Short mmCIF file of C-alpha atoms and ligand atoms in Angstrom, two decimals:
data_model
loop_
_atom_site.label_atom_id
_atom_site.label_comp_id
_atom_site.label_asym_id
_atom_site.label_seq_id
_atom_site.Cartn_x
_atom_site.Cartn_y
_atom_site.Cartn_z
CA MET A 1 26.22 33.24 -0.73
CA GLY A 2 23.10 33.17 -2.93
CA LEU A 3 19.94 31.52 -1.81
CA ILE A 4 20.58 28.57 -4.05
CA GLU A 5 23.73 27.29 -2.47
CA ASP A 6 26.31 24.79 -3.52
CA ARG A 7 25.30 22.03 -1.14
CA SER A 8 28.44 19.99 -1.72
CA GLN A 9 30.31 22.65 0.29
CA ARG A 10 28.31 21.98 3.41
CA LYS A 11 29.52 19.68 6.12
CA PHE A 12 27.87 16.29 6.41
CA LYS A 13 25.52 16.17 9.36
CA LYS A 14 23.57 13.34 10.95
CA MET A 15 21.44 11.20 8.65
CA ASN A 16 18.53 12.42 10.66
CA ASP A 17 19.15 15.99 9.59
CA CYS A 18 16.62 16.04 6.84
CA THR A 19 14.28 18.25 4.84
CA ILE A 20 11.03 16.55 3.89
CA ILE A 21 9.24 18.10 0.93
CA ILE A 22 5.72 16.85 0.30
CA ILE A 23 4.16 17.68 -3.05
CA GLY A 24 0.40 17.27 -2.69
CA ILE A 25 0.22 18.26 1.01
CA THR A 26 -3.41 19.37 0.65
CA GLY A 27 -4.52 15.89 -0.39
CA ASP A 28 -6.31 13.21 1.56
CA LEU A 29 -3.20 11.05 2.00
CA ALA A 30 -1.18 13.84 3.57
CA ARG A 31 -3.99 14.75 5.94
CA ARG A 32 -4.88 11.21 6.99
CA LYS A 33 -1.50 9.49 6.92
CA LEU A 34 1.62 11.53 6.11
CA ILE A 35 1.28 14.37 8.64
CA PRO A 36 0.15 11.99 11.44
CA ALA A 37 3.13 9.73 10.64
CA LEU A 38 5.54 12.67 10.88
CA TYR A 39 3.92 13.72 14.15
CA LYS A 40 4.48 10.22 15.53
CA LEU A 41 8.11 10.13 14.42
CA ILE A 42 8.69 13.44 16.19
CA ALA A 43 6.98 12.07 19.31
CA LEU A 44 9.22 9.01 19.17
CA GLY A 45 12.30 11.21 18.88
CA LYS A 46 13.12 9.72 15.49
CA LEU A 47 13.28 13.10 13.77
CA ASP A 48 15.42 15.40 15.81
CA LYS A 49 16.60 17.90 13.23
CA PHE A 50 14.16 18.33 10.42
CA LEU A 51 12.20 20.71 8.27
CA ILE A 52 8.95 19.92 6.50
CA ILE A 53 7.87 21.82 3.41
CA GLY A 54 4.39 21.19 2.08
CA ALA A 55 3.56 22.20 -1.45
CA ALA A 56 0.40 22.07 -3.54
CA LYS A 57 -1.49 24.01 -6.19
CA GLU A 58 -4.00 25.54 -3.80
CA ASP A 59 -3.84 28.95 -2.15
CA THR A 60 -4.05 27.90 1.45
CA ARG A 61 -2.28 28.21 4.78
CA ILE A 62 -0.36 25.60 6.71
CA ASP A 63 -2.70 25.99 9.72
CA GLN A 64 -5.65 24.97 7.62
CA ILE A 65 -3.81 21.85 6.45
CA LEU A 66 -2.71 21.00 9.98
CA ASP A 67 -6.22 21.46 11.37
CA GLY A 68 -7.42 18.81 8.93
CA ALA A 69 -4.63 16.42 9.94
CA LYS A 70 -5.06 16.88 13.71
CA HIS A 71 -8.32 14.88 13.64
CA PHE A 72 -6.31 11.82 12.65
CA ILE A 73 -3.94 11.97 15.64
CA HIS A 74 -5.05 10.45 18.95
CA PRO A 75 -4.14 11.63 21.50
CA VAL A 76 -2.42 14.90 20.63
CA ASP A 77 0.51 15.91 22.81
CA GLU A 78 0.54 19.71 22.48
CA ALA A 79 4.32 19.94 22.95
CA VAL A 80 4.92 17.55 20.03
CA TRP A 81 2.25 19.28 17.99
CA ASN A 82 3.89 22.68 18.56
CA LEU A 83 7.22 21.27 17.46
CA LEU A 84 5.61 19.97 14.28
CA ARG A 85 3.82 23.28 13.76
CA SER A 86 7.02 25.30 14.10
CA SER A 87 8.90 23.09 11.61
CA ILE A 88 6.35 22.86 8.81
CA HIS A 89 5.87 25.46 6.07
CA TYR A 90 3.65 25.80 3.04
CA ILE A 91 4.35 27.12 -0.43
CA ARG A 92 2.04 27.17 -3.43
CA VAL A 93 3.51 25.11 -6.28
CA ASP A 94 2.04 23.99 -9.56
CA ALA A 95 3.92 20.76 -10.17
CA VAL A 96 4.11 21.26 -13.93
CA GLN A 97 5.54 24.80 -13.74
CA GLU A 98 9.30 25.00 -13.81
CA HIS A 99 9.37 28.53 -12.37
CA ASP A 100 7.31 27.34 -9.37
CA PHE A 101 10.05 24.79 -8.71
CA PHE A 102 12.71 27.51 -8.81
CA ALA A 103 10.66 29.32 -6.16
CA LEU A 104 10.30 26.08 -4.18
CA HIS A 105 14.03 25.43 -4.34
CA GLU A 106 14.77 28.95 -3.18
CA PHE A 107 12.25 28.62 -0.35
CA VAL A 108 13.75 25.31 0.76
CA SER A 109 17.34 26.58 0.56
CA ARG A 110 16.51 29.70 2.53
CA LEU A 111 14.84 27.71 5.32
CA GLU A 112 17.62 25.13 5.39
CA HIS A 113 20.17 27.90 5.60
CA SER A 114 18.42 29.72 8.45
CA CYS A 115 17.91 26.45 10.36
CA ASN A 116 21.49 25.33 9.71
CA MET A 117 20.34 22.16 7.97
CA ALA A 118 22.74 20.04 5.94
CA GLY A 119 20.47 19.65 2.93
CA ASN A 120 19.58 15.95 2.94
CA ARG A 121 16.27 15.97 1.07
CA LEU A 122 13.34 13.62 0.82
CA LEU A 123 10.89 14.61 -1.90
CA TYR A 124 7.54 12.88 -1.46
CA CYS A 125 5.26 12.78 -4.52
CA SER A 126 1.83 12.42 -2.97
CA THR A 127 0.15 13.14 -6.28
CA ALA A 128 -1.39 11.37 -9.23
CA ALA A 129 1.11 9.37 -11.28
CA ASP A 130 0.91 11.66 -14.31
CA LEU A 131 2.78 14.27 -12.25
CA PHE A 132 5.69 12.00 -11.28
CA CYS A 133 7.71 12.75 -14.40
CA PRO A 134 7.14 16.54 -14.46
CA ILE A 135 7.84 16.79 -10.72
CA THR A 136 11.10 14.85 -11.06
CA GLU A 137 12.14 16.83 -14.14
CA ASN A 138 11.46 20.14 -12.45
CA ALA A 139 13.09 19.08 -9.19
CA VAL A 140 16.27 17.98 -10.95
CA LYS A 141 16.35 20.86 -13.42
CA THR A 142 16.09 23.45 -10.65
CA GLY A 143 18.63 21.70 -8.41
CA LEU A 144 16.09 20.91 -5.68
CA ILE A 145 17.05 17.27 -6.10
CA LYS A 146 20.49 16.29 -7.31
CA ARG A 147 21.22 13.12 -9.16
CA GLY A 148 23.41 10.61 -7.35
CA SER A 149 24.63 10.55 -3.83
CA GLY A 150 27.60 12.30 -2.35
CA GLN A 151 27.92 13.19 1.27
CA LEU A 152 24.37 14.43 1.20
CA TRP A 153 21.45 12.33 0.07
CA ASN A 154 18.43 13.22 -2.05
CA ARG A 155 15.64 10.66 -2.35
CA VAL A 156 12.28 10.69 -4.10
CA VAL A 157 9.22 8.73 -3.01
CA TYR A 158 6.45 7.87 -5.49
CA GLU A 159 3.05 6.86 -4.15
CA LYS A 160 1.12 4.02 -5.71
CA PRO A 161 -0.41 3.43 -8.20
CA PHE A 162 2.68 3.86 -10.34
CA GLY A 163 0.99 4.73 -13.65
CA TYR A 164 -2.43 4.01 -15.15
CA ASP A 165 -1.44 0.93 -17.15
CA LEU A 166 1.66 -0.86 -18.35
CA ARG A 167 2.44 1.73 -21.00
CA SER A 168 2.21 4.74 -18.72
CA ALA A 169 4.20 2.93 -16.00
CA HIS A 170 6.99 2.34 -18.52
CA ALA A 171 6.94 5.97 -19.61
CA ILE A 172 7.11 7.25 -16.01
CA ASN A 173 9.83 4.80 -15.12
CA SER A 174 12.07 5.68 -18.03
CA CYS A 175 11.59 9.37 -17.24
CA ILE A 176 12.60 9.07 -13.58
CA CYS A 177 15.41 6.58 -14.24
CA ARG A 178 16.91 9.02 -16.73
CA LEU A 179 17.01 11.69 -14.04
CA LEU A 180 17.87 9.78 -10.85
CA GLU A 181 20.05 6.91 -9.73
CA ASP A 182 18.19 3.75 -8.85
CA GLU A 183 19.03 4.05 -5.16
CA GLN A 184 17.34 7.47 -5.01
CA ILE A 185 14.00 6.08 -6.23
CA TYR A 186 11.37 4.70 -3.80
CA ARG A 187 8.19 3.32 -5.39
CA ILE A 188 6.11 2.51 -2.38
CA ASP A 189 3.11 0.43 -1.42
CA HIS A 190 2.12 1.10 2.17
CA TYR A 191 0.58 -2.36 2.61
CA LEU A 192 4.03 -3.91 2.50
CA THR A 193 4.90 -2.02 5.67
CA GLU A 194 1.80 -3.01 7.65
CA GLN A 195 3.06 -4.85 10.74
CA ILE A 196 1.30 -8.11 9.90
CA VAL A 197 2.05 -7.98 6.18
CA SER A 198 5.73 -7.30 6.72
CA SER A 199 5.89 -10.38 8.91
CA ILE A 200 4.39 -12.79 6.33
CA ALA A 201 7.72 -13.75 4.75
CA LEU A 202 9.38 -14.01 8.15
CA VAL A 203 6.66 -16.21 9.58
CA ARG A 204 6.58 -18.42 6.48
CA PHE A 205 10.30 -18.97 6.28
CA THR A 206 11.38 -19.08 9.92
CA ASN A 207 8.87 -21.77 10.99
CA SER A 208 9.52 -25.20 9.55
CA VAL A 209 5.89 -26.18 10.08
CA PHE A 210 4.69 -24.16 7.08
CA GLU A 211 6.92 -25.05 4.14
CA PRO A 212 5.88 -28.74 3.79
CA LEU A 213 2.20 -27.68 3.71
CA TRP A 214 2.57 -24.57 1.54
CA ASN A 215 1.67 -26.08 -1.83
CA ASN A 216 -1.08 -27.62 -3.93
CA ARG A 217 -0.91 -30.96 -2.07
CA TYR A 218 -2.36 -29.38 1.07
CA ILE A 219 -3.81 -26.01 0.10
CA SER A 220 -7.04 -25.95 -1.86
CA GLN A 221 -7.48 -22.18 -2.38
CA VAL A 222 -6.37 -18.74 -1.21
CA GLN A 223 -8.63 -15.73 -0.72
CA ILE A 224 -7.33 -12.18 -0.42
CA ILE A 225 -10.02 -9.78 0.74
CA LEU A 226 -9.82 -6.00 1.21
CA ASN A 227 -13.31 -4.82 2.11
CA GLU A 228 -13.73 -1.14 2.89
CA LYS A 229 -16.57 0.63 4.65
CA LEU A 230 -15.39 4.02 3.45
CA CYS A 231 -16.97 5.28 0.27
CA VAL A 232 -15.10 7.54 -2.11
CA GLY A 233 -15.75 10.67 -0.02
CA ASN A 234 -13.91 13.71 -1.30
CA ARG A 235 -11.38 11.63 -3.30
CA GLY A 236 -13.61 11.40 -6.38
CA GLY A 237 -11.23 13.44 -8.55
CA TYR A 238 -8.46 10.90 -8.02
CA TYR A 239 -10.52 7.75 -7.68
CA ASP A 240 -12.65 8.19 -10.77
CA LYS A 241 -9.53 7.97 -12.97
CA TYR A 242 -8.42 4.72 -11.32
CA GLY A 243 -11.12 2.55 -9.74
CA ALA A 244 -10.74 -0.55 -7.61
CA LEU A 245 -8.58 -2.53 -10.06
CA LYS A 246 -5.90 0.16 -10.32
CA ASP A 247 -6.23 1.63 -6.83
CA MET A 248 -6.16 -1.64 -4.86
CA LEU A 249 -5.74 -4.78 -6.95
CA GLN A 250 -2.74 -3.69 -9.02
CA ASN A 251 -0.69 -2.91 -5.94
CA HIS A 252 -1.81 -3.88 -2.41
CA MET A 253 -3.61 -7.08 -3.37
CA LEU A 254 -1.09 -8.42 -5.86
CA GLU A 255 1.73 -7.71 -3.41
CA LEU A 256 -0.13 -9.77 -0.81
CA LEU A 257 -0.58 -12.54 -3.37
CA ALA A 258 3.14 -12.37 -4.13
CA LEU A 259 4.07 -12.73 -0.46
CA ILE A 260 1.88 -15.83 -0.13
CA GLY A 261 2.90 -17.31 -3.48
CA MET A 262 6.63 -16.64 -3.61
CA GLU A 263 9.37 -19.24 -3.29
CA ALA A 264 11.83 -19.07 -0.40
CA PRO A 265 14.33 -16.26 -0.93
CA LYS A 266 18.04 -17.06 -0.58
CA GLU A 267 18.07 -14.76 2.43
CA LEU A 268 15.30 -12.87 4.19
CA THR A 269 16.53 -9.51 2.95
CA GLY A 270 14.48 -6.84 1.21
CA GLU A 271 16.28 -7.34 -2.09
CA GLN A 272 15.88 -11.13 -2.15
CA ILE A 273 12.24 -10.93 -1.11
CA ARG A 274 11.55 -8.39 -3.87
CA ALA A 275 13.20 -10.69 -6.42
CA GLU A 276 10.98 -13.61 -5.38
CA ARG A 277 7.84 -11.47 -5.33
CA SER A 278 8.60 -10.38 -8.85
CA LYS A 279 9.12 -13.96 -10.10
CA VAL A 280 5.76 -15.13 -8.82
CA LEU A 281 3.87 -12.13 -10.18
CA LYS A 282 5.25 -12.99 -13.59
CA GLN A 283 3.61 -16.41 -13.36
CA VAL A 284 0.09 -15.17 -12.60
CA HIS A 285 -2.69 -15.58 -15.14
CA VAL A 286 -6.26 -14.34 -15.04
CA VAL A 287 -9.12 -16.82 -15.17
CA ASP A 288 -12.09 -14.59 -14.48
CA ALA A 289 -13.07 -11.24 -12.96
CA LEU A 290 -16.09 -9.20 -11.98
CA ILE A 291 -16.49 -5.44 -11.48
CA ALA A 292 -19.23 -3.32 -9.93
CA GLN A 293 -20.06 0.19 -8.75
CA TYR A 294 -22.01 1.27 -5.67
CA ASN A 295 -25.29 3.07 -6.18
CA GLY A 296 -24.81 6.77 -5.67
CA TYR A 297 -21.14 6.75 -6.69
CA GLN A 298 -21.86 8.96 -9.69
CA GLN A 299 -23.29 11.63 -7.38
CA GLU A 300 -20.10 11.80 -5.28
CA PRO A 301 -18.13 15.06 -5.54
CA TYR A 302 -15.73 15.23 -8.55
CA VAL A 303 -17.02 11.97 -10.06
CA ARG A 304 -18.10 12.11 -13.71
CA PRO A 305 -21.82 11.70 -14.33
CA ASN A 306 -22.28 8.27 -15.99
CA SER A 307 -18.82 7.28 -14.80
CA PRO A 308 -17.95 3.67 -15.72
CA THR A 309 -15.34 3.40 -12.91
CA GLU A 310 -15.62 0.28 -10.77
CA THR A 311 -15.61 0.61 -6.97
CA PHE A 312 -15.63 -3.15 -6.48
CA ALA A 313 -13.57 -5.85 -8.14
CA ALA A 314 -13.15 -9.59 -7.75
CA ALA A 315 -10.76 -11.83 -9.63
CA HIS A 316 -9.90 -15.48 -9.98
CA LEU A 317 -6.17 -15.84 -10.65
CA MET A 318 -3.84 -18.82 -10.97
CA ILE A 319 -0.09 -19.09 -10.53
CA ASP A 320 1.55 -21.16 -13.23
CA ASN A 321 4.21 -23.10 -11.38
CA PRO A 322 4.49 -26.57 -9.80
CA ARG A 323 3.84 -25.32 -6.27
CA TRP A 324 0.51 -23.73 -7.11
CA ALA A 325 -0.80 -25.70 -10.10
CA GLY A 326 -4.56 -26.09 -9.63
CA VAL A 327 -4.88 -23.74 -6.61
CA PRO A 328 -7.16 -20.77 -7.30
CA PHE A 329 -6.32 -17.38 -5.80
CA PHE A 330 -9.50 -15.34 -5.31
CA LEU A 331 -9.16 -11.59 -4.75
CA LYS A 332 -11.96 -9.25 -3.75
CA THR A 333 -12.03 -5.55 -2.85
CA GLY A 334 -14.68 -2.86 -2.69
CA LYS A 335 -15.58 0.52 -1.28
CA CYS A 336 -18.76 1.44 0.59
CA LEU A 337 -19.30 -2.13 1.81
CA ASP A 338 -20.79 -3.27 5.10
CA LYS A 339 -17.44 -3.56 6.90
CA LYS A 340 -13.72 -2.83 6.89
CA ASP A 341 -11.88 -6.11 6.74
CA THR A 342 -8.48 -6.95 5.27
CA ALA A 343 -7.44 -10.57 5.40
CA ILE A 344 -5.82 -13.47 3.59
CA HIS A 345 -7.50 -16.85 4.07
CA ILE A 346 -5.49 -19.92 3.17
CA GLN A 347 -7.81 -22.87 2.91
CA PHE A 348 -6.39 -26.36 3.42
CA LYS A 349 -7.82 -29.48 1.85
CA HIS A 350 -10.52 -31.50 3.57
CA VAL A 351 -9.34 -34.62 5.34
CA ASP A 352 -10.95 -37.99 4.58
CA CYS A 353 -13.82 -38.40 6.99
CA LEU A 354 -13.08 -41.01 9.66
CA LEU A 355 -15.84 -40.07 12.06
CA THR A 356 -18.81 -42.39 12.18
CA GLN A 357 -21.25 -39.59 12.89
CA LYS A 358 -20.82 -36.01 11.57
CA CYS A 359 -17.78 -35.28 9.48
CA PRO A 360 -15.80 -32.04 9.96
CA SER A 361 -17.86 -29.37 8.27
CA GLU A 362 -14.94 -27.00 7.93
CA PRO A 363 -11.53 -27.41 6.34
CA ASN A 364 -8.59 -25.83 8.22
CA TYR A 365 -7.84 -22.20 7.47
CA LEU A 366 -4.80 -20.12 8.18
CA THR A 367 -6.04 -16.55 8.29
CA ILE A 368 -3.73 -13.56 8.18
CA GLN A 369 -5.84 -10.67 9.41
CA VAL A 370 -4.45 -7.23 8.63
CA THR A 371 -7.41 -5.14 9.88
CA PRO A 372 -9.16 -5.03 12.26
CA ASN A 373 -7.18 -6.80 14.96
CA PRO A 374 -3.90 -7.74 13.23
CA SER A 375 -3.41 -11.45 13.83
CA PHE A 376 -2.61 -14.89 12.44
CA PHE A 377 -5.07 -17.62 13.30
CA LEU A 378 -5.49 -21.24 12.46
CA THR A 379 -8.96 -22.74 12.42
CA LEU A 380 -8.84 -26.27 13.82
CA ASN A 381 -11.53 -28.89 14.35
CA VAL A 382 -11.70 -29.96 18.01
CA LYS A 383 -13.94 -32.34 19.85
CA LYS A 384 -17.18 -30.82 21.07
CA PRO A 385 -17.45 -30.92 24.86
CA GLY A 386 -19.74 -33.51 26.39
CA PHE A 387 -20.63 -37.04 25.42
CA VAL A 388 -20.81 -36.51 21.66
CA GLN A 389 -18.26 -37.74 19.17
CA GLU A 390 -18.41 -34.62 17.02
CA VAL A 391 -16.06 -31.79 16.15
CA MET A 392 -16.39 -28.04 15.92
CA PRO A 393 -14.03 -25.36 14.54
CA VAL A 394 -12.04 -23.21 16.99
CA ARG A 395 -9.29 -20.64 16.51
CA MET A 396 -5.68 -20.89 17.58
CA GLU A 397 -4.63 -17.28 17.51
CA PHE A 398 -1.64 -14.96 17.56
CA CYS A 399 -3.08 -11.51 18.25
CA HIS A 400 -0.39 -8.98 17.44
CA ASN A 401 -1.63 -6.08 19.56
CA CYS A 402 -2.38 -8.28 22.58
CA ILE A 403 1.22 -9.45 22.75
CA PHE A 404 3.00 -6.36 21.45
CA LYS A 405 1.17 -3.60 23.26
CA GLU A 406 4.11 -1.23 22.81
CA GLY A 407 6.14 -0.56 19.73
CA THR A 408 3.48 -1.00 17.06
CA VAL A 409 4.09 1.39 14.21
CA GLU A 410 1.92 2.58 11.36
CA SER A 411 2.86 1.99 7.72
CA TYR A 412 3.78 5.55 6.84
CA GLU A 413 5.96 5.89 9.92
CA VAL A 414 7.95 2.92 8.63
CA ILE A 415 8.09 4.42 5.15
CA PHE A 416 9.53 7.76 6.32
CA ASP A 417 11.89 6.05 8.72
CA GLU A 418 13.26 3.65 6.13
CA VAL A 419 13.61 6.21 3.36
CA ILE A 420 15.46 8.55 5.71
CA ARG A 421 17.75 5.68 6.67
CA GLY A 422 18.23 4.76 3.00
CA GLU A 423 16.63 1.33 3.38
CA HIS A 424 14.99 -0.02 0.26
CA SER A 425 12.82 -2.71 1.79
CA VAL A 426 9.77 -0.39 1.58
CA SER A 427 10.34 0.10 -2.10
CA VAL A 428 8.74 -1.94 -4.89
CA ARG A 429 10.94 -2.97 -7.83
CA PHE A 430 9.82 -1.83 -11.25
CA ASP A 431 9.54 -5.38 -12.59
CA GLU A 432 6.96 -6.17 -9.85
CA ILE A 433 4.95 -3.14 -10.96
CA GLU A 434 5.31 -4.20 -14.58
CA HIS A 435 3.97 -7.73 -13.99
CA ALA A 436 1.12 -6.36 -11.88
CA TRP A 437 0.08 -3.95 -14.64
CA LYS A 438 0.07 -6.80 -17.18
CA ILE A 439 -2.48 -8.60 -14.97
CA ILE A 440 -4.67 -5.50 -14.64
CA ASP A 441 -4.41 -4.70 -18.35
CA THR A 442 -5.57 -8.26 -19.10
CA ILE A 443 -8.61 -7.78 -16.86
CA ASN A 444 -9.39 -4.43 -18.46
CA ASP A 445 -9.10 -5.97 -21.93
CA MET A 446 -11.83 -8.46 -20.96
CA LYS A 447 -14.36 -5.59 -21.29
CA LEU A 448 -16.35 -6.82 -18.31
CA PRO A 449 -19.93 -5.72 -17.70
CA LEU A 450 -20.31 -3.25 -14.81
CA TYR A 451 -22.72 -4.41 -12.09
CA TYR A 452 -24.17 -2.28 -9.29
CA TYR A 453 -24.55 -2.76 -5.54
CA GLU A 454 -26.16 -1.07 -2.59
CA ARG A 455 -24.10 0.97 -0.14
CA ALA A 456 -23.24 -0.87 3.07
CA SER A 457 -23.88 -4.22 1.42
CA HIS A 458 -21.68 -7.26 0.69
CA GLY A 459 -21.29 -6.17 -2.94
CA PRO A 460 -23.24 -6.95 -6.11
CA ASN A 461 -25.76 -9.81 -6.22
CA GLU A 462 -23.91 -11.19 -9.24
CA MET A 463 -21.18 -12.25 -6.80
CA GLU A 464 -23.31 -15.31 -6.03
CA GLN A 465 -23.00 -16.51 -9.63
CA PHE A 466 -19.27 -15.92 -9.47
CA GLU A 467 -19.10 -18.05 -6.32
CA PHE A 468 -21.20 -20.76 -7.88
CA LYS A 469 -19.20 -20.77 -11.10
CA HIS A 470 -15.90 -21.15 -9.27
CA GLY A 471 -17.15 -23.48 -6.55
CA MET A 472 -16.17 -21.17 -3.73
CA ARG A 473 -17.63 -18.99 -0.98
CA TRP A 474 -16.06 -15.76 0.25
CA ARG A 475 -14.93 -15.87 3.88
CA ALA A 476 -15.93 -12.22 4.40
C1 BG6 B 1 -4.98 3.33 -0.52
C2 BG6 B 1 -6.09 3.49 -1.51
O1 BG6 B 1 -3.79 2.96 -1.15
O2 BG6 B 1 -5.33 2.32 0.42
C3 BG6 B 1 -7.37 3.84 -0.81
O3 BG6 B 1 -5.76 4.53 -2.42
C4 BG6 B 1 -7.69 2.84 0.29
O4 BG6 B 1 -8.45 3.91 -1.73
C5 BG6 B 1 -6.48 2.64 1.18
O5 BG6 B 1 -8.77 3.35 1.03
C6 BG6 B 1 -6.71 1.50 2.15
O6 BG6 B 1 -5.64 1.48 3.04
P1 BG6 B 1 -5.84 1.03 4.55
O7 BG6 B 1 -4.47 1.10 5.13
O8 BG6 B 1 -6.81 2.01 5.14
O9 BG6 B 1 -6.41 -0.37 4.48
#
């Protein structure tokens, strides 16, 4: 039998028998998230028969890659680590070179053969979006990935952002859809698999207390905030082509908005939720936006001198439907800020003041905190202790990690697990991506001025005018 075997001849083995091929293994994502997630799945016994092949353009060794990833695993169990180490291999591959893919396919087949693996394959594109089409073309042309599903499965995962704009997203999508069946394609957004985020739809639609209040009669505004302390670091080569609007707003933030804004799905299934998310994204329109860059960004490695890329973005959006008419959605994200904080703040309307002395200073908020300290909390006004007839805000809180000490999983663990099981709930539908790009393209067409801000600050000073103009104040 040649090295490139006819895989249809092999016997079907467990679903878990799987070869994971990561293109872009030398990148930041693989080091910080993908390899630690695979380590955790091995530790949990979720991957019992597996092979991992890392590929990238660099001449490097697998030990060097693993050394970089080990820092992101706490604590390290040496037995699990050794198992990972003995199952992971590296091969140099230039994603645009067809002959490199023949070599990759041969390498994969040889290892699968010697390890008696069935040949279920998960190809993970941890690369920039402009490589998605060439990678898929080369993988299919060389037989590394086969179209369709028989007894064996072949699936391909595409990291966000899916494209650079609406046009490029369309081009990539038609390329991959020509080569693969829909069920083989996973366009992912890791925020959707965060424990707290993945519970938003469930909490909204399994508690009758929310639905009557979840509309413009009771909600006055929604804020979605993704502040990051991290600066661009060594990701300048990637980041400088995208910026905050394309790296964060187009995907993570608009998916959060969709989860808050969507109508009740017919059933709480991945497919129905995706359909509702898509409908609401289609109804979004842009009112205003602001972009800025942190001082010193242009001196970061791999960033262009005089780069116009924004590292901070804020937007005022509206959803054009009866539920949300008149309710502003404010989104804000930035790198190199004073803190890491990811949260959605749903602000309820003020009540008429019935107190004779001080009125409630605060409206009620439902806050969905993703990081730090994943939680849901409701800010209520309660009576101050003592003889006064005054109120003060307190929190009624569901702290996820306090209650569920065990069993918490990281986003990328969920992604690998679900893709291996053939679940599509981690996947984003193309129409969601399409609507999100239309929003970002509209903001980019506004030709906004670029402001600047200090590192470790709240963002640009011009944010104050934005707040004033829209009659709002950021919660963080
Ligand atoms: C990624 C972005 O998708 O999300 C990064 O590319 C960002 O720029 C990261 O830092 C934030 O994710 P998390 O899970 O750390 O909040």
